[in-house]
Amino acid sequence: MTPPRIELKSSPHMKQASSVEQIMRNVVLALLPVCGFAVYHFGISALALMATTTLVCVLTEQLFTRLSGKPSTISDYSAVITGLLLALTLPPAFPLWMAALSGFFAISLGKMLFGGLGFNPFNPALIGRAFATAAFPEASSTWTQAGLPERFSEFLPSTLALPFTTPASVDAYTTATPLGDWKFGDVHAPAWDLFTGMTPGSLGETSALIILLAGLYLIARRMLDWRIPAAVLGGAFVTAALFYAVDPDHFPTPWFVLLSGGMMLGAVFMASDMSSSPVTPAGVWIYGLLIGFLAVIIRFFGGLPEGVMYAILLGNAMVPLIERYTQPRTYGKRGRRGV
């Protein structure tokens, strides 16, 4: 009789049934309605912008994997997601050559420098957006009217600007975003317009409704930790509500804070990046609440109307510390593991 065998294996003892490719492919599917609305809203300039950043991100990743002698990782869709998310954070009239440079730095500095997928401490798309903000501040804050009649037949004048030249004037097309109107003009956009997306802004941040539906799809497929967007939005709502309760004439309503700018896009698609977010149960809530709090503080007291990008990058930087102090207690020991 064969004696029973006890097989010992190192952790992790539980595996996710879905592969990286399956998760990334579903994220791309969830992003498609957001991208489609951007094209409907801003026309062929939006389509060209998304195609440029996605193509450059894919080619940059292929270049670095080939130079390092590693297998190609294009098929995991992560570079496609970085390209799409980067484009969705950019203004519609952003010149394509600036978008291409931003895509290159998103992958090279935000991802490949740290070893590729799974090793990046910061969201690569936001690294690309941070580069665009620092290198091209004027183009990064020039917003275009939505729903222009000729948007499907003509590019916006600055879209096809030659590299390292001053983009053509788009004064006839420019407008302020709802956040800019509130910050510099004390004008509050209607909540329904913010919810449905009938406002100017970055390509993918205008429609809270479509982003929420995309997030619900990912949650239903168990490919998004619902606690992260819930914590981000909850932290932003509570923080904004406190300020609004103190001085409603000066601060906007918490609903305006949630529905305007990149709050929804950041909460659902940026803060939830698996590589740059915590995994401990308590850490997830702390991380999300911190991002929501910081985003509101930067919006209310910073020099720029928007603060979600910086809040998420600061949250990413805090992840190692958050995880260190939120490790679950090891069975049989009094202290927490790793502390």
Tab-separated table of C-alpha atoms in Angstrom:
chain	number	residue	atom	x	y	z
A	1	MET	CA	0.000	0.000	0.000
A	2	THR	CA	1.406	3.346	-1.016
A	3	PRO	CA	1.701	5.725	1.964
A	4	PRO	CA	-0.111	9.079	1.618
A	5	ARG	CA	2.046	11.933	0.312
A	6	ILE	CA	2.091	15.441	1.646
A	7	GLU	CA	3.101	17.952	-1.010
A	8	LEU	CA	4.625	21.195	0.221
A	9	LYS	CA	4.631	24.260	-2.037
A	10	SER	CA	5.632	27.843	-1.511
A	11	SER	CA	3.063	30.642	-1.691
A	12	PRO	CA	0.986	31.869	-3.389
A	13	HIS	CA	-1.409	28.965	-2.829
A	14	MET	CA	-4.333	30.573	-4.664
A	15	LYS	CA	-4.216	31.496	-8.336
A	16	GLN	CA	-6.427	33.809	-10.356
A	17	ALA	CA	-8.296	31.787	-12.952
A	18	SER	CA	-7.970	34.534	-15.561
A	19	SER	CA	-4.675	35.081	-17.372
A	20	VAL	CA	-3.027	38.461	-17.795
A	21	GLU	CA	-4.068	38.489	-21.447
A	22	GLN	CA	-7.712	37.805	-20.561
A	23	ILE	CA	-7.779	40.597	-17.970
A	24	MET	CA	-6.098	43.100	-20.279
A	25	ARG	CA	-8.328	42.160	-23.204
A	26	ASN	CA	-11.414	42.826	-21.088
A	27	VAL	CA	-10.005	46.192	-20.001
A	28	VAL	CA	-9.570	47.083	-23.670
A	29	LEU	CA	-13.188	46.024	-24.329
A	30	ALA	CA	-14.330	48.188	-21.420
A	31	LEU	CA	-12.425	51.147	-22.830
A	32	LEU	CA	-13.955	50.887	-26.300
A	33	PRO	CA	-17.243	52.701	-25.419
A	34	VAL	CA	-15.216	55.477	-23.773
A	35	CYS	CA	-13.075	55.760	-26.906
A	36	GLY	CA	-16.143	55.644	-29.158
A	37	PHE	CA	-17.793	58.489	-27.267
A	38	ALA	CA	-14.575	60.509	-27.529
A	39	VAL	CA	-14.608	60.135	-31.318
A	40	TYR	CA	-18.313	61.047	-31.446
A	41	HIS	CA	-17.637	64.039	-29.226
A	42	PHE	CA	-14.424	65.379	-30.790
A	43	GLY	CA	-14.197	63.758	-34.246
A	44	ILE	CA	-11.237	62.510	-36.256
A	45	SER	CA	-8.670	64.421	-34.199
A	46	ALA	CA	-9.603	62.238	-31.231
A	47	LEU	CA	-9.334	59.103	-33.374
A	48	ALA	CA	-5.897	60.149	-34.663
A	49	LEU	CA	-4.726	60.923	-31.137
A	50	MET	CA	-5.727	57.507	-29.808
A	51	ALA	CA	-4.198	55.733	-32.807
A	52	THR	CA	-0.920	57.637	-32.403
A	53	THR	CA	-0.405	57.006	-28.687
A	54	THR	CA	-1.431	53.359	-28.971
A	55	LEU	CA	0.861	52.689	-31.934
A	56	VAL	CA	3.821	54.466	-30.319
A	57	CYS	CA	3.330	52.648	-27.013
A	58	VAL	CA	3.218	49.252	-28.748
A	59	LEU	CA	6.282	50.006	-30.892
A	60	THR	CA	8.221	51.370	-27.912
A	61	GLU	CA	7.542	48.244	-25.891
A	62	GLN	CA	8.560	46.058	-28.817
A	63	LEU	CA	11.773	48.076	-29.223
A	64	PHE	CA	12.775	47.720	-25.582
A	65	THR	CA	11.980	44.024	-25.360
A	66	ARG	CA	14.050	43.400	-28.484
A	67	LEU	CA	16.976	45.487	-27.195
A	68	SER	CA	16.929	43.620	-23.882
A	69	GLY	CA	16.675	40.219	-25.544
A	70	LYS	CA	13.352	39.399	-23.880
A	71	PRO	CA	10.319	37.789	-25.558
A	72	SER	CA	7.829	40.161	-27.112
A	73	THR	CA	5.034	41.209	-24.725
A	74	ILE	CA	2.811	42.930	-27.254
A	75	SER	CA	0.205	40.166	-27.106
A	76	ASP	CA	-0.627	40.890	-23.449
A	77	TYR	CA	-2.439	44.137	-24.474
A	78	SER	CA	-0.847	46.152	-21.645
A	79	ALA	CA	0.879	48.561	-24.056
A	80	VAL	CA	-2.421	49.035	-25.897
A	81	ILE	CA	-4.119	49.945	-22.632
A	82	THR	CA	-1.359	52.421	-21.763
A	83	GLY	CA	-1.705	54.068	-25.180
A	84	LEU	CA	-5.491	54.318	-24.966
A	85	LEU	CA	-5.491	55.632	-21.390
A	86	LEU	CA	-2.831	58.201	-22.210
A	87	ALA	CA	-4.860	59.500	-25.158
A	88	LEU	CA	-8.003	59.648	-23.038
A	89	THR	CA	-6.246	62.044	-20.633
A	90	LEU	CA	-5.151	64.452	-23.396
A	91	PRO	CA	-6.980	67.484	-24.871
A	92	PRO	CA	-8.622	66.836	-28.273
A	93	ALA	CA	-6.413	69.342	-30.108
A	94	PHE	CA	-3.153	67.990	-28.678
A	95	PRO	CA	-0.574	67.807	-31.533
A	96	LEU	CA	0.176	64.268	-32.641
A	97	TRP	CA	3.954	64.636	-32.399
A	98	MET	CA	3.629	65.669	-28.759
A	99	ALA	CA	1.331	62.693	-28.184
A	100	ALA	CA	3.915	60.386	-29.778
A	101	LEU	CA	6.668	61.645	-27.464
A	102	SER	CA	4.371	61.264	-24.467
A	103	GLY	CA	3.608	57.685	-25.483
A	104	PHE	CA	7.301	56.900	-25.805
A	105	PHE	CA	8.062	58.222	-22.325
A	106	ALA	CA	5.002	56.503	-20.853
A	107	ILE	CA	6.371	53.091	-21.834
A	108	SER	CA	10.112	53.725	-21.518
A	109	LEU	CA	10.106	55.640	-18.208
A	110	GLY	CA	6.882	54.371	-16.729
A	111	LYS	CA	7.177	50.687	-17.530
A	112	MET	CA	10.278	49.269	-19.211
A	113	LEU	CA	12.726	51.142	-16.956
A	114	PHE	CA	11.390	49.135	-13.993
A	115	GLY	CA	11.378	45.755	-15.762
A	116	GLY	CA	8.117	45.712	-17.696
A	117	LEU	CA	4.595	44.575	-16.869
A	118	GLY	CA	4.059	43.893	-13.170
A	119	PHE	CA	7.091	45.859	-11.969
A	120	ASN	CA	6.031	49.441	-12.645
A	121	PRO	CA	5.460	51.372	-9.377
A	122	PHE	CA	3.544	54.152	-11.154
A	123	ASN	CA	0.750	54.035	-13.693
A	124	PRO	CA	2.595	54.304	-17.055
A	125	ALA	CA	-0.173	56.295	-18.755
A	126	LEU	CA	0.001	58.920	-16.017
A	127	ILE	CA	3.775	59.080	-16.364
A	128	GLY	CA	3.171	59.942	-20.022
A	129	ARG	CA	0.549	62.531	-19.041
A	130	ALA	CA	2.915	64.037	-16.474
A	131	PHE	CA	5.589	64.314	-19.172
A	132	ALA	CA	3.112	66.046	-21.504
A	133	THR	CA	2.098	68.489	-18.771
A	134	ALA	CA	5.713	69.359	-17.966
A	135	ALA	CA	7.021	69.526	-21.555
A	136	PHE	CA	4.005	71.054	-23.298
A	137	PRO	CA	2.036	72.997	-20.651
A	138	GLU	CA	0.139	75.225	-23.101
A	139	ALA	CA	-0.993	72.423	-25.400
A	140	SER	CA	-1.848	70.277	-22.355
A	141	SER	CA	-4.262	72.893	-21.057
A	142	THR	CA	-5.890	74.027	-24.322
A	143	TRP	CA	-9.397	72.604	-24.513
A	144	THR	CA	-11.651	72.320	-27.533
A	145	GLN	CA	-15.367	72.733	-27.936
A	146	ALA	CA	-17.273	69.481	-28.193
A	147	GLY	CA	-19.606	68.574	-31.037
A	148	LEU	CA	-18.163	70.841	-33.714
A	149	PRO	CA	-20.120	70.334	-36.990
A	150	GLU	CA	-16.975	69.680	-39.074
A	151	ARG	CA	-15.316	67.345	-36.551
A	152	PHE	CA	-15.723	64.245	-38.775
A	153	SER	CA	-14.316	65.842	-41.928
A	154	GLU	CA	-11.530	68.145	-40.688
A	155	PHE	CA	-8.705	67.841	-38.179
A	156	LEU	CA	-8.408	70.503	-35.518
A	157	PRO	CA	-5.699	72.955	-36.727
A	158	SER	CA	-3.083	71.967	-34.140
A	159	THR	CA	-3.489	68.201	-34.529
A	160	LEU	CA	-1.135	67.936	-37.525
A	161	ALA	CA	1.428	70.511	-36.352
A	162	LEU	CA	4.971	69.718	-37.454
A	163	PRO	CA	7.351	68.450	-34.735
A	164	PHE	CA	9.024	71.134	-32.614
A	165	THR	CA	6.967	73.925	-34.157
A	166	THR	CA	4.399	76.133	-32.503
A	167	PRO	CA	0.937	74.623	-33.054
A	168	ALA	CA	-1.494	76.608	-35.175
A	169	SER	CA	-3.830	78.875	-33.288
A	170	VAL	CA	-7.069	77.217	-32.244
A	171	ASP	CA	-8.623	80.271	-30.624
A	172	ALA	CA	-11.810	79.825	-32.625
A	173	TYR	CA	-12.240	76.315	-31.193
A	174	THR	CA	-11.031	76.714	-27.617
A	175	THR	CA	-13.165	76.784	-24.530
A	176	ALA	CA	-12.866	76.142	-20.799
A	177	THR	CA	-13.593	72.873	-19.068
A	178	PRO	CA	-16.193	72.689	-16.272
A	179	LEU	CA	-13.349	72.613	-13.756
A	180	GLY	CA	-11.768	75.702	-15.350
A	181	ASP	CA	-15.109	77.517	-15.355
A	182	TRP	CA	-15.521	76.788	-11.652
A	183	LYS	CA	-11.909	77.533	-10.683
A	184	PHE	CA	-11.506	80.800	-12.552
A	185	GLY	CA	-15.087	81.944	-13.163
A	186	ASP	CA	-17.179	80.462	-10.337
A	187	VAL	CA	-19.471	78.936	-12.959
A	188	HIS	CA	-20.920	75.506	-12.160
A	189	ALA	CA	-21.852	73.182	-15.028
A	190	PRO	CA	-25.176	71.316	-14.683
A	191	ALA	CA	-24.754	67.920	-13.039
A	192	TRP	CA	-26.722	66.180	-15.811
A	193	ASP	CA	-24.347	67.517	-18.500
A	194	LEU	CA	-21.384	66.298	-16.458
A	195	PHE	CA	-22.983	62.882	-15.977
A	196	THR	CA	-23.816	62.349	-19.644
A	197	GLY	CA	-20.639	63.955	-20.986
A	198	MET	CA	-21.990	66.933	-22.911
A	199	THR	CA	-19.078	69.115	-21.793
A	200	PRO	CA	-15.547	69.914	-23.036
A	201	GLY	CA	-12.539	68.218	-21.490
A	202	SER	CA	-9.959	65.517	-22.151
A	203	LEU	CA	-10.975	62.802	-24.594
A	204	GLY	CA	-12.106	60.244	-22.042
A	205	GLU	CA	-13.104	62.196	-18.996
A	206	THR	CA	-16.338	63.842	-20.094
A	207	SER	CA	-18.948	61.094	-19.673
A	208	ALA	CA	-19.200	59.768	-16.120
A	209	LEU	CA	-22.085	57.533	-17.225
A	210	ILE	CA	-20.053	55.585	-19.793
A	211	ILE	CA	-17.063	55.238	-17.451
A	212	LEU	CA	-19.302	53.903	-14.669
A	213	LEU	CA	-20.859	51.348	-17.027
A	214	ALA	CA	-17.385	50.271	-18.145
A	215	GLY	CA	-16.340	49.887	-14.519
A	216	LEU	CA	-19.432	47.824	-13.696
A	217	TYR	CA	-18.601	45.524	-16.610
A	218	LEU	CA	-15.096	44.917	-15.221
A	219	ILE	CA	-16.446	44.386	-11.708
A	220	ALA	CA	-19.018	41.896	-12.991
A	221	ARG	CA	-16.219	40.000	-14.758
A	222	ARG	CA	-14.165	40.104	-11.518
A	223	MET	CA	-11.374	41.964	-13.283
A	224	LEU	CA	-11.493	45.122	-11.179
A	225	ASP	CA	-11.172	45.442	-7.418
A	226	TRP	CA	-14.346	47.462	-6.750
A	227	ARG	CA	-12.942	48.695	-3.442
A	228	ILE	CA	-10.383	50.964	-5.155
A	229	PRO	CA	-12.799	53.131	-7.209
A	230	ALA	CA	-15.267	53.032	-4.306
A	231	ALA	CA	-12.598	54.300	-1.916
A	232	VAL	CA	-11.353	56.975	-4.338
A	233	LEU	CA	-14.841	58.315	-5.026
A	234	GLY	CA	-15.866	57.967	-1.389
A	235	GLY	CA	-12.773	59.816	-0.181
A	236	ALA	CA	-13.337	62.607	-2.697
A	237	PHE	CA	-17.053	62.864	-1.879
A	238	VAL	CA	-16.564	63.070	1.894
A	239	THR	CA	-13.704	65.568	1.620
A	240	ALA	CA	-15.633	67.783	-0.795
A	241	ALA	CA	-18.788	67.511	1.345
A	242	LEU	CA	-16.919	68.753	4.427
A	243	PHE	CA	-15.619	71.824	2.605
A	244	TYR	CA	-19.035	72.455	1.028
A	245	ALA	CA	-20.705	72.247	4.430
A	246	VAL	CA	-18.315	74.863	5.816
A	247	ASP	CA	-18.551	77.322	2.904
A	248	PRO	CA	-21.107	76.433	0.187
A	249	ASP	CA	-20.614	79.808	-1.508
A	250	HIS	CA	-16.932	79.137	-2.165
A	251	PHE	CA	-16.633	75.383	-2.715
A	252	PRO	CA	-18.542	73.275	-5.289
A	253	THR	CA	-20.921	70.474	-4.370
A	254	PRO	CA	-19.460	66.997	-3.852
A	255	TRP	CA	-21.433	65.787	-6.880
A	256	PHE	CA	-19.673	68.340	-9.066
A	257	VAL	CA	-16.341	67.081	-7.736
A	258	LEU	CA	-17.188	63.461	-8.574
A	259	LEU	CA	-18.608	64.079	-12.054
A	260	SER	CA	-16.165	66.691	-13.376
A	261	GLY	CA	-12.663	66.320	-14.791
A	262	GLY	CA	-10.780	63.036	-14.590
A	263	MET	CA	-12.166	61.806	-11.262
A	264	MET	CA	-14.229	58.940	-12.720
A	265	LEU	CA	-11.630	57.915	-15.311
A	266	GLY	CA	-8.873	57.997	-12.701
A	267	ALA	CA	-10.857	56.059	-10.098
A	268	VAL	CA	-11.949	53.271	-12.459
A	269	PHE	CA	-9.027	52.861	-14.865
A	270	MET	CA	-5.954	54.590	-13.374
A	271	ALA	CA	-5.890	54.064	-9.613
A	272	SER	CA	-6.838	50.401	-10.063
A	273	ASP	CA	-3.692	49.513	-12.027
A	274	MET	CA	-2.711	46.134	-10.566
A	275	SER	CA	1.030	46.779	-10.539
A	276	SER	CA	0.908	50.121	-8.775
A	277	SER	CA	-1.904	49.568	-6.248
A	278	PRO	CA	-1.890	47.673	-2.921
A	279	VAL	CA	-3.166	44.133	-2.420
A	280	THR	CA	-3.822	44.065	1.321
A	281	PRO	CA	-7.530	44.575	2.228
A	282	ALA	CA	-6.898	47.515	4.554
A	283	GLY	CA	-4.275	48.942	2.228
A	284	VAL	CA	-6.710	49.116	-0.677
A	285	TRP	CA	-9.083	51.320	1.310
A	286	ILE	CA	-6.319	53.558	2.670
A	287	TYR	CA	-4.838	53.941	-0.811
A	288	GLY	CA	-8.168	54.858	-2.413
A	289	LEU	CA	-9.254	57.236	0.326
A	290	LEU	CA	-5.868	58.950	0.191
A	291	ILE	CA	-6.169	59.510	-3.572
A	292	GLY	CA	-9.680	60.911	-3.244
A	293	PHE	CA	-8.613	63.232	-0.429
A	294	LEU	CA	-5.505	64.462	-2.270
A	295	ALA	CA	-7.388	65.041	-5.529
A	296	VAL	CA	-9.870	67.348	-3.799
A	297	ILE	CA	-7.186	69.199	-1.850
A	298	ILE	CA	-5.160	69.821	-5.027
A	299	ARG	CA	-8.270	70.947	-6.931
A	300	PHE	CA	-9.425	73.304	-4.181
A	301	PHE	CA	-6.110	74.802	-3.140
A	302	GLY	CA	-3.686	74.124	-6.031
A	303	GLY	CA	-2.886	76.429	-8.917
A	304	LEU	CA	-4.536	74.181	-11.517
A	305	PRO	CA	-8.189	73.117	-11.675
A	306	GLU	CA	-7.401	69.389	-11.910
A	307	GLY	CA	-5.541	67.218	-9.395
A	308	VAL	CA	-6.425	63.587	-10.084
A	309	MET	CA	-3.210	62.774	-11.972
A	310	TYR	CA	-0.937	64.013	-9.190
A	311	ALA	CA	-3.117	62.408	-6.513
A	312	ILE	CA	-2.843	58.970	-8.142
A	313	LEU	CA	0.919	59.280	-8.680
A	314	LEU	CA	1.349	60.280	-5.025
A	315	GLY	CA	-0.860	57.348	-4.040
A	316	ASN	CA	1.309	55.021	-6.158
A	317	ALA	CA	4.399	56.319	-4.354
A	318	MET	CA	2.804	55.523	-0.992
A	319	VAL	CA	1.925	51.910	-1.850
A	320	PRO	CA	5.081	50.267	-0.400
A	321	LEU	CA	4.584	52.091	2.902
A	322	ILE	CA	0.846	51.335	2.975
A	323	GLU	CA	1.427	47.642	2.353
A	324	ARG	CA	4.171	47.491	4.968
A	325	TYR	CA	1.836	48.655	7.719
A	326	THR	CA	-1.305	46.825	6.601
A	327	GLN	CA	0.030	43.287	6.374
A	328	PRO	CA	-2.420	40.814	7.927
A	329	ARG	CA	-1.318	39.210	11.170
A	330	THR	CA	0.508	35.936	10.754
A	331	TYR	CA	-1.334	33.053	12.402
A	332	GLY	CA	0.144	32.317	15.829
A	333	LYS	CA	2.016	35.633	16.116
A	334	ARG	CA	1.001	38.811	17.871
A	335	GLY	CA	2.579	41.383	15.542
A	336	ARG	CA	1.932	42.035	11.890
A	337	ARG	CA	4.115	40.347	9.317
A	338	GLY	CA	6.947	42.478	8.057
A	339	VAL	CA	6.595	45.189	10.722
